Coordinates of C-alpha atoms and ligand atoms in Angstrom, one line a residue:
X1 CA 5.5 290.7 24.0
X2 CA 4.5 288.4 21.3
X3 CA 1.0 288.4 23.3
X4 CA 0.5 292.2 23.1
X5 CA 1.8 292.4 19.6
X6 CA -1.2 290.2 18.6
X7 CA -3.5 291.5 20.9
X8 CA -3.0 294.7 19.1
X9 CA -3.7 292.7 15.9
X10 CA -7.1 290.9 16.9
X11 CA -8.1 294.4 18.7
X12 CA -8.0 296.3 15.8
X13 CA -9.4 293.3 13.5
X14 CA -12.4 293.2 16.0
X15 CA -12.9 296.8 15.5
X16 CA -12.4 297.3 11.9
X17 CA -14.6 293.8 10.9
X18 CA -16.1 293.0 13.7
X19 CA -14.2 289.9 13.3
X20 CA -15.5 286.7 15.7
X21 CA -12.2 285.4 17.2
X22 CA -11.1 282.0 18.2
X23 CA -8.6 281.4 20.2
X24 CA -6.0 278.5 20.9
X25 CA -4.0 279.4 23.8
X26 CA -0.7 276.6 23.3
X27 CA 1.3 277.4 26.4
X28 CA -1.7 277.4 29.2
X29 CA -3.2 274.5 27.3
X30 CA -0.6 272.5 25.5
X31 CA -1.1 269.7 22.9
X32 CA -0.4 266.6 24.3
X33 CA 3.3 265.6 23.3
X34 CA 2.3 261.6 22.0
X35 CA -0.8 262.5 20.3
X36 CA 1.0 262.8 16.8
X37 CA 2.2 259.0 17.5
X38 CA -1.0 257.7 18.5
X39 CA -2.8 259.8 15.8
X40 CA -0.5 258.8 13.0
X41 CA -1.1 255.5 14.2
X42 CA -4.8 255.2 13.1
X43 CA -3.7 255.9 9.6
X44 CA -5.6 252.7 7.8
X45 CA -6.8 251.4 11.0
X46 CA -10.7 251.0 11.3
X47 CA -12.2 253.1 13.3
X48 CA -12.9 249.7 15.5
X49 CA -9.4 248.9 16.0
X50 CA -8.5 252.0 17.2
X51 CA -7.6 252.9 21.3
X52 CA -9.3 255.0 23.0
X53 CA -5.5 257.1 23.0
X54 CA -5.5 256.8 19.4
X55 CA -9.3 257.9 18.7
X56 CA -8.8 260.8 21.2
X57 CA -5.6 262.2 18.9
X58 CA -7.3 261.5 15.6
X59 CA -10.5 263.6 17.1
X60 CA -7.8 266.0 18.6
X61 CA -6.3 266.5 15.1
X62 CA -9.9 266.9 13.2
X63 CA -10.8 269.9 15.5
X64 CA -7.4 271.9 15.1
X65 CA -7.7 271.1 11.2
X66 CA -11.3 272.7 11.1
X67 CA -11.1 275.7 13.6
X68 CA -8.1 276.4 10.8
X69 CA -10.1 275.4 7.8
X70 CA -12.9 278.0 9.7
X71 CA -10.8 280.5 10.1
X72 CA -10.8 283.7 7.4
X73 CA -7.4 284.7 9.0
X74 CA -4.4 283.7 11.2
X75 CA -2.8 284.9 13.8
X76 CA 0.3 283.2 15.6
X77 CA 2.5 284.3 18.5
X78 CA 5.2 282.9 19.5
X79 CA 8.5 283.8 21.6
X80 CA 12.2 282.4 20.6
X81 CA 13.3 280.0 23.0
X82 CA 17.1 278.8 22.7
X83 CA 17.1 279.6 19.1
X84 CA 14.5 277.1 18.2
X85 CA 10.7 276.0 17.3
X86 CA 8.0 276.1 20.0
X87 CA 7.3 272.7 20.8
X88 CA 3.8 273.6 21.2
X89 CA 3.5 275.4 17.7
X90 CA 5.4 272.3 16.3
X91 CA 2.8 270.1 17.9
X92 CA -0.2 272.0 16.3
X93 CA 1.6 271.7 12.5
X94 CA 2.2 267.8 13.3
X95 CA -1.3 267.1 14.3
X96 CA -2.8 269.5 11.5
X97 CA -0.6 268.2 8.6
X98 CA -1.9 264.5 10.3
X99 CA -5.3 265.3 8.9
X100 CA -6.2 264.6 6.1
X101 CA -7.6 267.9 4.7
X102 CA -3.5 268.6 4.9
X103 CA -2.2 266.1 3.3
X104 CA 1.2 266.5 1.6
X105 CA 0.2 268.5 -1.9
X106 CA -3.2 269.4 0.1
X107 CA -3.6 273.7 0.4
X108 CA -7.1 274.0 1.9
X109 CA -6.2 277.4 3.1
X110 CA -4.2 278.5 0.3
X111 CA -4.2 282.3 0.4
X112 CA -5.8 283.4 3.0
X113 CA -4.0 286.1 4.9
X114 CA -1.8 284.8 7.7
X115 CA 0.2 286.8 10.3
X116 CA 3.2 285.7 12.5
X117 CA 4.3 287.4 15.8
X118 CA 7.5 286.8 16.9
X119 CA 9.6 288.1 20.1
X120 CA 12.9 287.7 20.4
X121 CA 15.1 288.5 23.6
X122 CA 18.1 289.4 21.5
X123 CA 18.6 291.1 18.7
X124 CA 19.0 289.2 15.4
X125 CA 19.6 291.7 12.4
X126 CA 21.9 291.1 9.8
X127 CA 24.7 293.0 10.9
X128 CA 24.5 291.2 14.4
X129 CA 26.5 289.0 15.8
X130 CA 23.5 286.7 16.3
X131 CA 22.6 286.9 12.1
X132 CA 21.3 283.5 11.4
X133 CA 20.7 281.8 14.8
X134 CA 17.3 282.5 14.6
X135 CA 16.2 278.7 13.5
X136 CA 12.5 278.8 14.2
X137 CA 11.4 281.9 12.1
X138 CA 12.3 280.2 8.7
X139 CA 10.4 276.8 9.6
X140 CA 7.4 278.6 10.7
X141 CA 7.5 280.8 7.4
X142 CA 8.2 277.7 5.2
X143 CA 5.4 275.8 6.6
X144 CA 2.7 278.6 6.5
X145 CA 4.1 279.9 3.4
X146 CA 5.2 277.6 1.1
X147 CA 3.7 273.7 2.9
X148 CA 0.2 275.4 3.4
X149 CA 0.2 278.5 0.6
X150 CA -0.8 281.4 2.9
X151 CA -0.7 284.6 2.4
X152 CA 1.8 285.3 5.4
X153 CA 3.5 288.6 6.7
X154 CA 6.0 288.2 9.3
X155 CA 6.5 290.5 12.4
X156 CA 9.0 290.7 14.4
X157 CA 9.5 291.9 17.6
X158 CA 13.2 292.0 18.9
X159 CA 15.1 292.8 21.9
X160 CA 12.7 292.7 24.6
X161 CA 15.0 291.4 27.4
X162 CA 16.7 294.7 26.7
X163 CA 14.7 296.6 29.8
X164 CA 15.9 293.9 32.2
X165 CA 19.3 293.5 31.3
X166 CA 22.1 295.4 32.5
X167 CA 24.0 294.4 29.6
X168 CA 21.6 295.6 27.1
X169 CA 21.1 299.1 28.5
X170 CA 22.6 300.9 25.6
X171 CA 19.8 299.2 23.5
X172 CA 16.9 300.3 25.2
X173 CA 16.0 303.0 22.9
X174 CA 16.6 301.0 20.5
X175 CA 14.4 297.9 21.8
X176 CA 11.5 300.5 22.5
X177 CA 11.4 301.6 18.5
X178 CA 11.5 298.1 17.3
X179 CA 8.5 297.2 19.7
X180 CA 6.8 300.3 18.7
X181 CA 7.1 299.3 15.3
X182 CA 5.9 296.0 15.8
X183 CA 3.1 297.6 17.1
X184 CA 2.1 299.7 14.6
X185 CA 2.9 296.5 11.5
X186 CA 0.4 294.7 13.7
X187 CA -2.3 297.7 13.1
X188 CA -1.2 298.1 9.8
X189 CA -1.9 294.2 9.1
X190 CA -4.8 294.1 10.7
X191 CA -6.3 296.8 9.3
X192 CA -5.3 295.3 5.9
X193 CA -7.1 292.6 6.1
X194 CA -10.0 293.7 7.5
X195 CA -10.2 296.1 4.6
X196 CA -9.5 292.9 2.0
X197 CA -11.7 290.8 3.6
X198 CA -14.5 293.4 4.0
X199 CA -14.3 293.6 0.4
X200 CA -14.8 290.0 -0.2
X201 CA -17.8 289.6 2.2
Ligands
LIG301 C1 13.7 279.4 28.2 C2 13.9 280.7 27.4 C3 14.7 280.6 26.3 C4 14.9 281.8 25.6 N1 15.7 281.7 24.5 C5 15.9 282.8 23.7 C6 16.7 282.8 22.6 O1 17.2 281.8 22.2 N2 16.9 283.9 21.9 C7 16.3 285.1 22.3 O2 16.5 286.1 21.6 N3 15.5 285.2 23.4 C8 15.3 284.1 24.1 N4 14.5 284.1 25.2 C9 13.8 285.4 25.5 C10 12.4 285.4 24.9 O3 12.4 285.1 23.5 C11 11.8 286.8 25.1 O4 11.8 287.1 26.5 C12 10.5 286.9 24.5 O5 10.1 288.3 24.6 C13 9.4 286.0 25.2 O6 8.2 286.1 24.5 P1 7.0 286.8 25.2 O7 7.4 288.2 25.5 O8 5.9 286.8 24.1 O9 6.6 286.0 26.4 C14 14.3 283.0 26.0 C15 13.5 283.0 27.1 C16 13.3 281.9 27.8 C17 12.4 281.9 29.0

């Protein structure tokens, strides 16, 4: 779901700017889990000191820090697994804020227009039971919002188990308007910032 909520997004950017995309697909081609250690580790080290492992994660880390440095506008998706941060998202910010473009107090992207897809299974409002056990959704916004200064709109995407669970039947309606709406805040976004950025061009 999170995938089709941003595929709406980049379709209608494409078709409203034009927009080249680039795309960093984290769950068919995951970040290696040690390359934060091994690129932390060349902090201060000569370049001829370094291993081959740590060269590789520093290089690793300087290419995700300028596709994001190249890009005019973000796009994230990402599904809630056991109420917490995608490892793979969390392995992205690691090896981007190990660069040094994004060092702490460093906003190279600061304002630029940043949009986060979320799906949950569940349902997470504040008169739910689950209110609050959502922890990813706040790290992600405090990172992109207030760590790297964009300009970052949130969508959410909620209850999508609720067509294959028996015990969520009653909600189907329900889970159909909410992805609907998700739908149509991804055009909405999109056409946004096409429009902003079309202006700025
Ligand atoms: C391992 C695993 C853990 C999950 N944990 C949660 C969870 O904590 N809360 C929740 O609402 N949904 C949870 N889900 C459901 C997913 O968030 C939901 O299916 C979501 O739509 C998946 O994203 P996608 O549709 O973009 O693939 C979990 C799913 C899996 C496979």
């Amino acid at each position: 779901m999170s995938r089709a909520v941003a595929d709406t997004f980049q379709e209608t950017l494409v078709r409203e700017l034009g927009a080249d995309v680039v795309q960093r697909d984290l769950a068919l081609d995951p970040l290696p889990a040690d390359a934060w250690t091994h690129t932390a580790a060349t902090r201060g080290l000569p370049v001829e000191e370094r291993s081959p492992e740590q060269q590789a994660a520093y290089d690793l880390a300087t290419t995700l820090a300028d596709e994001l440095v190249a890009a005019d506008a973000l796009v994230i998706a990402v599904p809630l697994y056991n109420f917490g941060v995608s490892q793979h998202l969390k392995t992205w910010f690691d090896l981007i804020i190990a660069d040094p473009r994004f060092a702490p107090g460093q906003q190279p992207i600061a304002g630029r227009p940043a949009t986060l897809v979320v799906a949950r299974g569940g349902g997470y409002g504040e008169d739910t039971p689950r209110a609050g056990w959502d922890h990813a959704t706040p790290y992600y916004e405090r990172i992109l919002s207030d760590v790297w200064g964009l300009d970052l709109t949130v969508i959410e995407a909620e209850l999508t188990l609720a067509h294959v669970t028996p015990a969520m039947a009653e909600l189907r309606e329900l889970a159909d308007q909410v992805q609907n709406r998700a739908h149509d805040d991804a055009r909405s976004r999109a056409r946004q910032i096409g429009e902003s950025l079309r202006r700025a061009a």
